Amino acid sequence: MAKRVFARAARRPVVVPPELADRCEALLARRCGEVLGLARRAGAAVAGYERVGEAVRRGDAALLLFARDGAAAGRRRMASGRRVASATVLDAAELSGVFGRERVVFAAVGRGSLSSRLLVELMRLAGFRAAAAVEGIDSAAAGPSHQDDGTGTHE
């Protein structure tokens, strides 16, 4: 907004509401919650330290989700030596809302299209949140919208 990017792209004056970034962040967080909720209802997502650890040991987890406001020691312990993508983008309240539990700090999503879709949405949301991170992915796993800087089409 400060660099007048919208105005240059439109080639005319554009009024951008000051709350645009906050609104985009809220909508992306909601979308992440919706995709994670689909995965939960499909039986592809689990929550809780023990269940996530078990899913990782069995090799069922394609994506680990850690709450941003959870303890860093728990994240390190869960992710150590694992070749699984992980994301620290959502906070415990957002994860808890999806799973209908009091406090969820760890979640895992199994392999499939929902984990790929969730990964793309988490990467988008991470751009809006300080201290958010998505790790352990390669460009092929991220799908077409990550490879072409978000200009690709979606399902």
Tab-separated table of C-alpha atoms in Angstrom:
chain	number	residue	atom	x	y	z
A	1	MET	CA	0.000	0.000	0.000
A	2	ALA	CA	2.789	2.419	0.922
A	3	LYS	CA	4.570	1.721	-2.354
A	4	ARG	CA	1.353	2.288	-4.346
A	5	VAL	CA	1.654	-1.133	-5.994
A	6	PHE	CA	-2.107	-1.436	-6.463
A	7	ALA	CA	-2.331	1.970	-8.112
A	8	ARG	CA	0.508	1.172	-10.503
A	9	ALA	CA	-1.029	-2.165	-11.454
A	10	ALA	CA	-4.419	-0.551	-12.087
A	11	ARG	CA	-2.839	2.498	-13.771
A	12	ARG	CA	-5.114	4.790	-11.812
A	13	PRO	CA	-5.618	5.916	-8.226
A	14	VAL	CA	-6.742	3.097	-5.942
A	15	VAL	CA	-7.979	3.400	-2.386
A	16	VAL	CA	-6.815	0.426	-0.319
A	17	PRO	CA	-8.467	0.016	3.071
A	18	PRO	CA	-5.908	0.027	5.900
A	19	GLU	CA	-7.249	-3.246	7.327
A	20	LEU	CA	-6.695	-5.189	4.070
A	21	ALA	CA	-3.694	-7.174	5.367
A	22	ASP	CA	-5.511	-8.106	8.587
A	23	ARG	CA	-8.565	-9.208	6.645
A	24	CYS	CA	-6.455	-11.318	4.263
A	25	GLU	CA	-4.704	-12.951	7.225
A	26	ALA	CA	-8.023	-13.768	8.909
A	27	LEU	CA	-9.448	-15.255	5.713
A	28	LEU	CA	-6.334	-17.364	5.104
A	29	ALA	CA	-6.448	-18.621	8.711
A	30	ARG	CA	-10.098	-19.551	8.238
A	31	ARG	CA	-9.267	-21.386	5.016
A	32	CYS	CA	-6.488	-23.333	6.772
A	33	GLY	CA	-8.955	-24.284	9.503
A	34	GLU	CA	-11.508	-25.426	6.942
A	35	VAL	CA	-9.029	-27.642	5.088
A	36	LEU	CA	-7.725	-29.076	8.351
A	37	GLY	CA	-11.325	-29.713	9.417
A	38	LEU	CA	-11.949	-31.614	6.183
A	39	ALA	CA	-8.873	-33.727	6.872
A	40	ARG	CA	-10.070	-34.391	10.434
A	41	ARG	CA	-13.530	-35.447	9.281
A	42	ALA	CA	-11.966	-37.664	6.609
A	43	GLY	CA	-9.901	-39.399	9.283
A	44	ALA	CA	-6.638	-38.054	7.859
A	45	ALA	CA	-5.770	-35.743	10.765
A	46	VAL	CA	-5.027	-36.476	14.406
A	47	ALA	CA	-4.226	-34.242	17.369
A	48	GLY	CA	-2.331	-34.631	20.612
A	49	TYR	CA	1.280	-35.461	21.398
A	50	GLU	CA	0.826	-39.244	21.699
A	51	ARG	CA	-1.393	-39.701	18.636
A	52	VAL	CA	0.830	-37.482	16.477
A	53	GLY	CA	3.946	-39.314	17.665
A	54	GLU	CA	2.324	-42.643	16.841
A	55	ALA	CA	1.318	-41.438	13.360
A	56	VAL	CA	4.881	-40.271	12.702
A	57	ARG	CA	6.392	-43.568	13.899
A	58	ARG	CA	4.036	-45.553	11.640
A	59	GLY	CA	4.895	-43.294	8.695
A	60	ASP	CA	1.306	-42.121	8.283
A	61	ALA	CA	2.050	-38.411	8.755
A	62	ALA	CA	2.831	-36.227	5.751
A	63	LEU	CA	2.567	-32.902	7.588
A	64	LEU	CA	3.142	-31.998	11.230
A	65	LEU	CA	1.427	-28.933	12.668
A	66	PHE	CA	2.796	-27.236	15.767
A	67	ALA	CA	1.047	-24.390	17.569
A	68	ARG	CA	2.976	-21.117	17.322
A	69	ASP	CA	2.372	-20.494	20.996
A	70	GLY	CA	3.421	-24.002	22.060
A	71	ALA	CA	6.732	-24.859	23.699
A	72	ALA	CA	9.720	-24.957	21.347
A	73	ALA	CA	11.182	-27.948	23.198
A	74	GLY	CA	8.138	-30.070	22.323
A	75	ARG	CA	8.408	-29.097	18.655
A	76	ARG	CA	12.091	-30.020	18.566
A	77	ARG	CA	11.444	-33.349	20.284
A	78	MET	CA	8.609	-34.259	17.901
A	79	ALA	CA	10.414	-33.223	14.709
A	80	SER	CA	13.908	-34.456	15.561
A	81	GLY	CA	15.232	-36.909	12.999
A	82	ARG	CA	11.944	-37.010	11.087
A	83	ARG	CA	11.744	-36.409	7.361
A	84	VAL	CA	8.255	-34.952	7.510
A	85	ALA	CA	7.187	-31.441	6.536
A	86	SER	CA	6.243	-29.290	9.502
A	87	ALA	CA	4.437	-25.995	9.938
A	88	THR	CA	4.343	-23.614	12.867
A	89	VAL	CA	1.755	-21.196	11.496
A	90	LEU	CA	-1.500	-21.651	13.441
A	91	ASP	CA	-1.816	-21.002	17.158
A	92	ALA	CA	-3.246	-23.375	19.766
A	93	ALA	CA	-6.672	-21.703	19.768
A	94	GLU	CA	-7.019	-22.144	16.006
A	95	LEU	CA	-5.948	-25.805	16.155
A	96	SER	CA	-8.225	-26.413	19.150
A	97	GLY	CA	-11.206	-24.967	17.310
A	98	VAL	CA	-10.754	-27.423	14.455
A	99	PHE	CA	-10.454	-30.472	16.699
A	100	GLY	CA	-13.050	-29.363	19.252
A	101	ARG	CA	-10.663	-29.815	22.166
A	102	GLU	CA	-9.533	-27.483	24.909
A	103	ARG	CA	-5.894	-27.047	23.821
A	104	VAL	CA	-4.239	-28.624	20.796
A	105	VAL	CA	-0.520	-27.986	20.320
A	106	PHE	CA	0.377	-30.901	18.002
A	107	ALA	CA	-1.472	-32.207	14.959
A	108	ALA	CA	-0.578	-34.437	12.025
A	109	VAL	CA	-2.157	-34.810	8.607
A	110	GLY	CA	-1.770	-37.983	6.555
A	111	ARG	CA	-0.682	-38.256	2.956
A	112	GLY	CA	-3.050	-37.167	0.230
A	113	SER	CA	-4.486	-34.191	-1.559
A	114	LEU	CA	-5.741	-32.562	1.650
A	115	SER	CA	-2.250	-32.404	3.150
A	116	SER	CA	-0.893	-30.874	-0.071
A	117	ARG	CA	-3.700	-28.339	-0.160
A	118	LEU	CA	-3.228	-27.489	3.511
A	119	LEU	CA	0.510	-27.047	2.990
A	120	VAL	CA	-0.083	-24.481	0.232
A	121	GLU	CA	-2.551	-22.545	2.391
A	122	LEU	CA	-0.193	-22.630	5.381
A	123	MET	CA	2.640	-21.230	3.264
A	124	ARG	CA	0.389	-18.366	2.181
A	125	LEU	CA	-0.625	-17.628	5.758
A	126	ALA	CA	2.989	-17.802	6.953
A	127	GLY	CA	3.709	-14.738	4.810
A	128	PHE	CA	1.340	-12.712	6.990
A	129	ARG	CA	2.480	-13.949	10.396
A	130	ALA	CA	5.675	-13.111	12.240
A	131	ALA	CA	7.641	-16.112	13.525
A	132	ALA	CA	5.595	-18.493	11.377
A	133	ALA	CA	7.550	-21.231	9.616
A	134	VAL	CA	6.970	-24.030	7.134
A	135	GLU	CA	9.911	-26.428	6.962
A	136	GLY	CA	11.003	-29.665	5.375
A	137	ILE	CA	9.315	-29.280	2.004
A	138	ASP	CA	10.641	-29.288	-1.516
A	139	SER	CA	9.133	-27.387	-4.424
A	140	ALA	CA	7.574	-30.529	-5.914
A	141	ALA	CA	5.653	-31.248	-2.702
A	142	ALA	CA	4.319	-27.714	-2.503
A	143	GLY	CA	2.271	-27.956	-5.669
A	144	PRO	CA	2.007	-25.632	-8.646
A	145	SER	CA	1.022	-22.496	-6.741
A	146	HIS	CA	4.271	-22.523	-4.761
A	147	GLN	CA	6.400	-23.225	-7.808
A	148	ASP	CA	5.148	-20.259	-9.796
A	149	ASP	CA	4.983	-17.789	-6.907
A	150	GLY	CA	1.264	-18.227	-6.240
A	151	THR	CA	0.001	-17.439	-9.727
A	152	GLY	CA	-1.082	-21.002	-10.525
A	153	THR	CA	-4.609	-22.308	-10.515
A	154	HIS	CA	-6.187	-24.397	-7.787
A	155	GLU	CA	-8.570	-27.285	-7.688
